mmCIF file of C-alpha atoms in Angstrom:
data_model
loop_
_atom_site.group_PDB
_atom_site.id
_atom_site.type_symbol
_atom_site.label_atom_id
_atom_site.label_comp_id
_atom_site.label_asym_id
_atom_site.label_seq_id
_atom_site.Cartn_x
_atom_site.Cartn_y
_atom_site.Cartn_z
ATOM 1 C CA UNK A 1496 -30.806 -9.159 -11.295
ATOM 2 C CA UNK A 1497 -30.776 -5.277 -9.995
ATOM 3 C CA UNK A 1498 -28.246 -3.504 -9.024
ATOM 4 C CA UNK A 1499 -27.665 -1.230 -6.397
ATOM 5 C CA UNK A 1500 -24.924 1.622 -4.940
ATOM 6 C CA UNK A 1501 -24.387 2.714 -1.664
ATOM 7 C CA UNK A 1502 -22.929 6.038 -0.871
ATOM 8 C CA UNK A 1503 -20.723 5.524 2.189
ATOM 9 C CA UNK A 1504 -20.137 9.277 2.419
ATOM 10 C CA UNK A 1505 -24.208 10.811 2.321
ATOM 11 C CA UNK A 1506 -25.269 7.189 3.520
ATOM 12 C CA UNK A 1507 -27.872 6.641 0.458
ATOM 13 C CA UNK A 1508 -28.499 3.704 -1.741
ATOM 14 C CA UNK A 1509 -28.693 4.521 -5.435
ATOM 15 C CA UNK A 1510 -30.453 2.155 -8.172
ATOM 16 C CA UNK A 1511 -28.228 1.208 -10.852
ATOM 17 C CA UNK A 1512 -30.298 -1.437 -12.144
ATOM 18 C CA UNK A 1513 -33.607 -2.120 -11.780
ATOM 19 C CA UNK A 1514 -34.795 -5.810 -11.674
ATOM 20 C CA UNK A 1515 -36.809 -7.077 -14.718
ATOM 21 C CA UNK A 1516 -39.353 -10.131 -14.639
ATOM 22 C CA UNK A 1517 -38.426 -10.694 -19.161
ATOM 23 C CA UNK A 1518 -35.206 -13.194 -20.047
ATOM 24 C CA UNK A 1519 -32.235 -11.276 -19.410
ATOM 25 C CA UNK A 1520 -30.160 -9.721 -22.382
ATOM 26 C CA UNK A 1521 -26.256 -10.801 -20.833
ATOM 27 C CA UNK A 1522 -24.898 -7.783 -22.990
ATOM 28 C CA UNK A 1523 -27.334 -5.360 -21.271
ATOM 29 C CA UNK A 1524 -27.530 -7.274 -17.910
ATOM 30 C CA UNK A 1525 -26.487 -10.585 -16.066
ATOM 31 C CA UNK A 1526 -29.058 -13.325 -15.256
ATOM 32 C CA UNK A 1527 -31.164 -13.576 -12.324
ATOM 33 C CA UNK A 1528 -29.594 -15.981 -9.877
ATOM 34 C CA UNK A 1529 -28.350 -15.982 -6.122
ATOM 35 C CA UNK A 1530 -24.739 -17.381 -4.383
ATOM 36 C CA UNK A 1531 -22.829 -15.694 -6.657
ATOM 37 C CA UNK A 1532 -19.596 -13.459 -5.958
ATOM 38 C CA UNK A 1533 -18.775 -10.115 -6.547
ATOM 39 C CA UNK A 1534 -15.722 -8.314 -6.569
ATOM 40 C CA UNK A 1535 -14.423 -4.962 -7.039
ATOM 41 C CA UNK A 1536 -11.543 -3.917 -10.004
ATOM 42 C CA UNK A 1537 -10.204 -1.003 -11.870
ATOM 43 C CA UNK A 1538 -10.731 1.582 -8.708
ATOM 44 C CA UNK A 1539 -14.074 0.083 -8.301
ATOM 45 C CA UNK A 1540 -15.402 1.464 -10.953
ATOM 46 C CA UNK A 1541 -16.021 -2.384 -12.326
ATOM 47 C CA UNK A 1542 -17.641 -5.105 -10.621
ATOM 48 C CA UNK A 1543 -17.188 -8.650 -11.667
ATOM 49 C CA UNK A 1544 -19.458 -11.335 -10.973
ATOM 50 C CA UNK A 1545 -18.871 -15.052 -10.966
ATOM 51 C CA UNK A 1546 -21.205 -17.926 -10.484
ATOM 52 C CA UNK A 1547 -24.478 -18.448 -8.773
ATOM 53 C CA UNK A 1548 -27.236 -20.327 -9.305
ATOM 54 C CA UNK A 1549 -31.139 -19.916 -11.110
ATOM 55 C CA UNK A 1550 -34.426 -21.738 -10.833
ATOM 56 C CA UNK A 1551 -32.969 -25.032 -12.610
ATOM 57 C CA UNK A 1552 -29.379 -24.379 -13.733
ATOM 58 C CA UNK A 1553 -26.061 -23.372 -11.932
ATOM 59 C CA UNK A 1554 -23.761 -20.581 -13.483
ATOM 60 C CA UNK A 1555 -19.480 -20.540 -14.062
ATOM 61 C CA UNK A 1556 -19.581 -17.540 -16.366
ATOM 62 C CA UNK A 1557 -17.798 -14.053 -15.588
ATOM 63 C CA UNK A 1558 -19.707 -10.871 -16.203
ATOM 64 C CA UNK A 1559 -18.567 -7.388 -15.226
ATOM 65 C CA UNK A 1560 -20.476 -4.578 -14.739
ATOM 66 C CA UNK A 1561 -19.488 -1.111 -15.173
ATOM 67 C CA UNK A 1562 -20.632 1.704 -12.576
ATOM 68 C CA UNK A 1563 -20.279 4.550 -14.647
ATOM 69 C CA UNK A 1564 -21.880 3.573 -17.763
ATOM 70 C CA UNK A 1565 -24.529 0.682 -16.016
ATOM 71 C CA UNK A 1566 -23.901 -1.517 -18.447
ATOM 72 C CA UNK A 1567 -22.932 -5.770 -18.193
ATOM 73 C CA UNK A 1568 -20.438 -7.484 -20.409
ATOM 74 C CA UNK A 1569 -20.378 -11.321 -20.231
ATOM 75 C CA UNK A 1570 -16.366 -12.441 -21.126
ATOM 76 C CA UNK A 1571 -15.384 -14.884 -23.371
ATOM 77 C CA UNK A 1572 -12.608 -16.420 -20.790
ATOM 78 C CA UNK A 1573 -9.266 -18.404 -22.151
ATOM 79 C CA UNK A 1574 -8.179 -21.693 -20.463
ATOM 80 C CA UNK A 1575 -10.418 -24.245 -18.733
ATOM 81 C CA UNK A 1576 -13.048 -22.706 -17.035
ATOM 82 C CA UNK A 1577 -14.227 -23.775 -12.874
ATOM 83 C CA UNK A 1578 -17.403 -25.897 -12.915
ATOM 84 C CA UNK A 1579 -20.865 -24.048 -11.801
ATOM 85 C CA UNK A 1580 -20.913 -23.314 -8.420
ATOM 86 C CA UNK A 1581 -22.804 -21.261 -5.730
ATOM 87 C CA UNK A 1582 -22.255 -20.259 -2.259
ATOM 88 C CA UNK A 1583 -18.710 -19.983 -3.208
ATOM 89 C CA UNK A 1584 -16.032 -17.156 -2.030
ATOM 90 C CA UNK A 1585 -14.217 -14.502 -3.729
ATOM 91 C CA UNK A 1586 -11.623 -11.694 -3.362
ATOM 92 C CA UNK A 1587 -8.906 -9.985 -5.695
ATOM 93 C CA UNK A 1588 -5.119 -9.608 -5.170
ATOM 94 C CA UNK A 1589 -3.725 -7.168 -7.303
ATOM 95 C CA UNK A 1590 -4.670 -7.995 -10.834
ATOM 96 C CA UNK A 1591 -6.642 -11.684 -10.349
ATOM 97 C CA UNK A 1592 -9.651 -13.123 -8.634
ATOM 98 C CA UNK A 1593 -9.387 -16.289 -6.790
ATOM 99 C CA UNK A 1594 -12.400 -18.403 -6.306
ATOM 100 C CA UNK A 1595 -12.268 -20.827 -3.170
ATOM 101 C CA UNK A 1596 -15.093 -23.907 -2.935
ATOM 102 C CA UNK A 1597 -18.232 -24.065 -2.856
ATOM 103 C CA UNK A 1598 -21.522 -26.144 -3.794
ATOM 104 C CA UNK A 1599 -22.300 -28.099 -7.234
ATOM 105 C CA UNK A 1600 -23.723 -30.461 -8.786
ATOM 106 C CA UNK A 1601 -21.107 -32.916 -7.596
ATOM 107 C CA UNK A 1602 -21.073 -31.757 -4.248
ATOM 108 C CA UNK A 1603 -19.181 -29.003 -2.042
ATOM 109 C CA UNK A 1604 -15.787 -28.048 -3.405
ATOM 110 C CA UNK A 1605 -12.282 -27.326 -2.020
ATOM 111 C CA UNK A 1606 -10.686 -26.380 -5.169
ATOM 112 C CA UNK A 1607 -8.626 -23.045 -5.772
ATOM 113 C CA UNK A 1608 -8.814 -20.776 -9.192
ATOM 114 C CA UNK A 1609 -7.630 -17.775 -10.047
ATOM 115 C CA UNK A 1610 -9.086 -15.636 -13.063
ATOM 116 C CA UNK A 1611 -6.419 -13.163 -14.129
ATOM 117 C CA UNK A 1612 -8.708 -9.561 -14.642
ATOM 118 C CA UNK A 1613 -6.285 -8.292 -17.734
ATOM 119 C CA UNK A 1614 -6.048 -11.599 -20.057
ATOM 120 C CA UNK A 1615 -9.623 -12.618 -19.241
ATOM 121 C CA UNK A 1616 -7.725 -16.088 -18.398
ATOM 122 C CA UNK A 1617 -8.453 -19.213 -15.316
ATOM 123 C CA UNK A 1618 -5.871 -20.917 -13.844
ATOM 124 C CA UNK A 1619 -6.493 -23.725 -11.385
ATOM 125 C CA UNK A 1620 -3.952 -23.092 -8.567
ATOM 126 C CA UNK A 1621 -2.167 -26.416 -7.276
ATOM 127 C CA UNK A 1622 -0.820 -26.671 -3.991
ATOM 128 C CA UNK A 1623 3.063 -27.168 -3.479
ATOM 129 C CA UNK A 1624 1.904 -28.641 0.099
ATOM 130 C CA UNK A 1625 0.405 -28.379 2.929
ATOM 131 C CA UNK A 1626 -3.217 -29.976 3.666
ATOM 132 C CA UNK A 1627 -6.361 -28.578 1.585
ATOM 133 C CA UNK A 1628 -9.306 -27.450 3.720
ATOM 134 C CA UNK A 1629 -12.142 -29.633 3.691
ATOM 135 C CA UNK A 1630 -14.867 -29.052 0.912
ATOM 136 C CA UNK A 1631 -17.182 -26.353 2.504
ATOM 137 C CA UNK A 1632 -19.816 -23.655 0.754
ATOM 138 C CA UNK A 1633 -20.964 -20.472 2.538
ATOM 139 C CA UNK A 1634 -17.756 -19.485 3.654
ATOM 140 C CA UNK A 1635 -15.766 -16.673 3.368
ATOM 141 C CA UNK A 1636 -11.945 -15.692 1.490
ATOM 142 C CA UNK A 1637 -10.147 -13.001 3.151
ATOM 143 C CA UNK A 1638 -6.706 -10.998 1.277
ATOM 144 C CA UNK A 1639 -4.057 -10.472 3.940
ATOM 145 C CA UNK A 1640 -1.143 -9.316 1.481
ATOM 146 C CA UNK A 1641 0.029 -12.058 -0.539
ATOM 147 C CA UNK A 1642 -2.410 -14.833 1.761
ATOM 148 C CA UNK A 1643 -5.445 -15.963 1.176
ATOM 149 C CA UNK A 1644 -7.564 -16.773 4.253
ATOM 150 C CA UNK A 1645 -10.445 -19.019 4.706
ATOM 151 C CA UNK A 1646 -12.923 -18.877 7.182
ATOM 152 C CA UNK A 1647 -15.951 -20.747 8.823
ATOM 153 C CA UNK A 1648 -18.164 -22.641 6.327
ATOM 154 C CA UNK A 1649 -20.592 -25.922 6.484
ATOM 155 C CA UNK A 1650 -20.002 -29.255 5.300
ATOM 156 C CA UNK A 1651 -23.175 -30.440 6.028
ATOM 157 C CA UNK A 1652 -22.393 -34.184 5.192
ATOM 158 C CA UNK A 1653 -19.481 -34.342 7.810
ATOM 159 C CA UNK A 1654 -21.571 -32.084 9.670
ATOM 160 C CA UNK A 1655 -19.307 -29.899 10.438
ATOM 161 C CA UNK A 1656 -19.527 -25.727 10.583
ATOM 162 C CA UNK A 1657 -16.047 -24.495 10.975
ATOM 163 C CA UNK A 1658 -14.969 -22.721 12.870
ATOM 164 C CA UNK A 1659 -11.594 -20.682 14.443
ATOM 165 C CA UNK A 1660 -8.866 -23.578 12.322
ATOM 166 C CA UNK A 1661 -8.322 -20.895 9.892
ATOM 167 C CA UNK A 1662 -6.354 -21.801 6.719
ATOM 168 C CA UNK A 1663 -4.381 -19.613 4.257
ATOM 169 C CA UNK A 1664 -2.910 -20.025 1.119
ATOM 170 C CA UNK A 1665 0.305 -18.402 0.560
ATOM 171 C CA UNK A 1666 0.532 -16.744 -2.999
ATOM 172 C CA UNK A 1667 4.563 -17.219 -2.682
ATOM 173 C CA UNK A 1668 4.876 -20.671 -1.580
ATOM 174 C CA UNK A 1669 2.070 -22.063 -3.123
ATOM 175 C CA UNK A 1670 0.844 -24.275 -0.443
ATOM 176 C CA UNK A 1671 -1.740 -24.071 2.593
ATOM 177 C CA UNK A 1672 -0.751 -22.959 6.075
ATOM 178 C CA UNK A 1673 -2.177 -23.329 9.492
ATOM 179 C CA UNK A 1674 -2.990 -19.871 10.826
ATOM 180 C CA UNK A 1675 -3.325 -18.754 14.692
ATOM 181 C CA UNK A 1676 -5.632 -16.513 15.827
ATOM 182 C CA UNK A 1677 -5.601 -13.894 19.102
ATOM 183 C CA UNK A 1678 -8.752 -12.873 20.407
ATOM 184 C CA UNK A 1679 -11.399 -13.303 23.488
ATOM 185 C CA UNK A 1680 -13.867 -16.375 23.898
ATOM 186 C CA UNK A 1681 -16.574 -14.490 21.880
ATOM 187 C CA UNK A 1682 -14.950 -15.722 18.236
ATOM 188 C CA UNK A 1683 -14.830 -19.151 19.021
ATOM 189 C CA UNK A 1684 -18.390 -19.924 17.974
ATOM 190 C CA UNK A 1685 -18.769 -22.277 14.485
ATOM 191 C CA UNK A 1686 -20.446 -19.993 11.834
ATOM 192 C CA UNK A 1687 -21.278 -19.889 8.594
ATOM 193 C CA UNK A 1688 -23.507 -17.505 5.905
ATOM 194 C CA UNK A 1689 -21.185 -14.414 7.781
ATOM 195 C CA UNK A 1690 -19.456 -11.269 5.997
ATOM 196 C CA UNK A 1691 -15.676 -10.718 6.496
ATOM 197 C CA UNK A 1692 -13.241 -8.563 4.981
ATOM 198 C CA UNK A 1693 -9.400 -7.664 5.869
ATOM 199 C CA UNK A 1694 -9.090 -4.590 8.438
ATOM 200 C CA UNK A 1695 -6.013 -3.730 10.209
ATOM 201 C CA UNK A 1696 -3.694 -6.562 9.200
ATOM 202 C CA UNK A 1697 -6.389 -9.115 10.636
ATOM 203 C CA UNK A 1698 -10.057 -9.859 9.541
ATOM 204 C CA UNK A 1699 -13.302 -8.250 10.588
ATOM 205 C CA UNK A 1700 -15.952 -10.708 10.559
ATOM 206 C CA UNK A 1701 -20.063 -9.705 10.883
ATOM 207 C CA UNK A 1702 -22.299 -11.703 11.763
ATOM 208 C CA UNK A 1703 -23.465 -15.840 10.672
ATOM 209 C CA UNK A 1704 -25.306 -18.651 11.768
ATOM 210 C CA UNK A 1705 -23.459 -20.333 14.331
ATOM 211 C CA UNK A 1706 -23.882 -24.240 14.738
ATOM 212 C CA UNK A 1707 -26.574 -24.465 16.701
ATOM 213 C CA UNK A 1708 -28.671 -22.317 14.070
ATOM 214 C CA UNK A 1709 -28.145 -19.190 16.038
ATOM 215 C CA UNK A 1710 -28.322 -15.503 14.125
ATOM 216 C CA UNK A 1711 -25.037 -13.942 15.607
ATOM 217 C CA UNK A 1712 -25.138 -10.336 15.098
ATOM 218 C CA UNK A 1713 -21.783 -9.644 16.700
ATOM 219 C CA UNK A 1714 -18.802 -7.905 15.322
ATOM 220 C CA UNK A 1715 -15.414 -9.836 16.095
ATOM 221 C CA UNK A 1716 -11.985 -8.853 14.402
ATOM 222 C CA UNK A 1717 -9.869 -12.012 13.973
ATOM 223 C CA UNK A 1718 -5.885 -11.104 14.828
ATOM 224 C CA UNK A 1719 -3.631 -13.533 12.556
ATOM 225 C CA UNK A 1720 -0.003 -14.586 12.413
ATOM 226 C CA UNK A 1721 1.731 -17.821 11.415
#
């Protein structure tokens, strides 16, 4: 449950929050857990977490944490909330988080959300079409302008870890697309537990466990266009 900052310009991590062993105080701080999300609003100077999991119980609340004065605020959110999940993924557009899959009680996930950041509101996004990726956890969601783009994953009961059939929702259309993808024979590995974000009109991807259990360590920017 700590919280750290790192300066990208004097390359030093700052302490924000220390970790404490006691029962966590939600106003002060958020719970302990692990495969949550975090994302970034309101010129970064808020985070906002969602999800994750403890020692015996799974977590679908919303907490945001403000950088300047350190302190957590757990929201009281309007409409029908997403069940728990962990090892989900998360990213903003504008002024809403989207939540894509993950891993619950009930299984892995391939359902869509999006939390709206100003009404404190979830909406459960419907497709007008296209085919809904597979239920996967330990994946990642990419923004690309008004797309959202998943990418590589584990389904371990179709054992399956995905890997270069990229799929996008389009904000504007409403439905999933099939994506292609330019680049050398290095990104065509499976992968899964890996960090992406958007970078250049495309998506930079870090590192993973490929399908064979590997720890990839490379650095591979995915090129995208319908």
């Amino acid at each position: 449950d700590d919280v750290w900052l790192f300066d990208t310009r004097t390359a030093a991590w700052t302490m924000l929050l220390p970790h404490t062993a006691q029962a966590a105080d939600a106003s002060v701080r958020p719970d302990g857990r692990f495969g949550h999300s975090a994302i970034t609003h309101n010129s970064s100077s808020e985070v906002v977490y969602f999800g994750g999991y403890a020692a015996d119980h799974g977590f679908n609340d919303v907490l945001s944490f403000s950088v300047s004065t350190r302190q957590c605020t757990r929201h009281e959110c309007a409409g029908a909330s997403p069940s728990w999940r962990m090892n989900h993924a998360a990213c903003r557009v504008q002024g809403s988080m989207y939540i894509f899959g993950g891993q619950s009680a009930r299984g892995l996930l391939n359902d869509l959300w999006e939390y709206a950041l100003g009404t404190r509101a979830w909406t459960q996004v419907v497709s007008a079409g296209g085919s809904v990726p597979i239920p996967r956890y330990r994946h990642s969601l990419v923004p690309l302008g008004n797309r959202l783009v998943v990418f590589g994953g584990n389904n371990p009961a179709q054992r399956q870890v995905f890997d270069l059939a990229l799929r996008c929702f389009d904000l504007h259309r409403r439905r999933w697309i099939d994506l292609a993808v330019g680049g050398g024979d290095e990104i065509t590995r499976s992968r899964t537990h890996h960090a992406a974000i958007p970078c250049g009109g495309g998506v930079l991807i870090f590192g993973g466990c490929g399908s064979d259990y590997e720890h990839l360590n490379e650095t591979v920017l995915l090129r995208v266009w319908p």
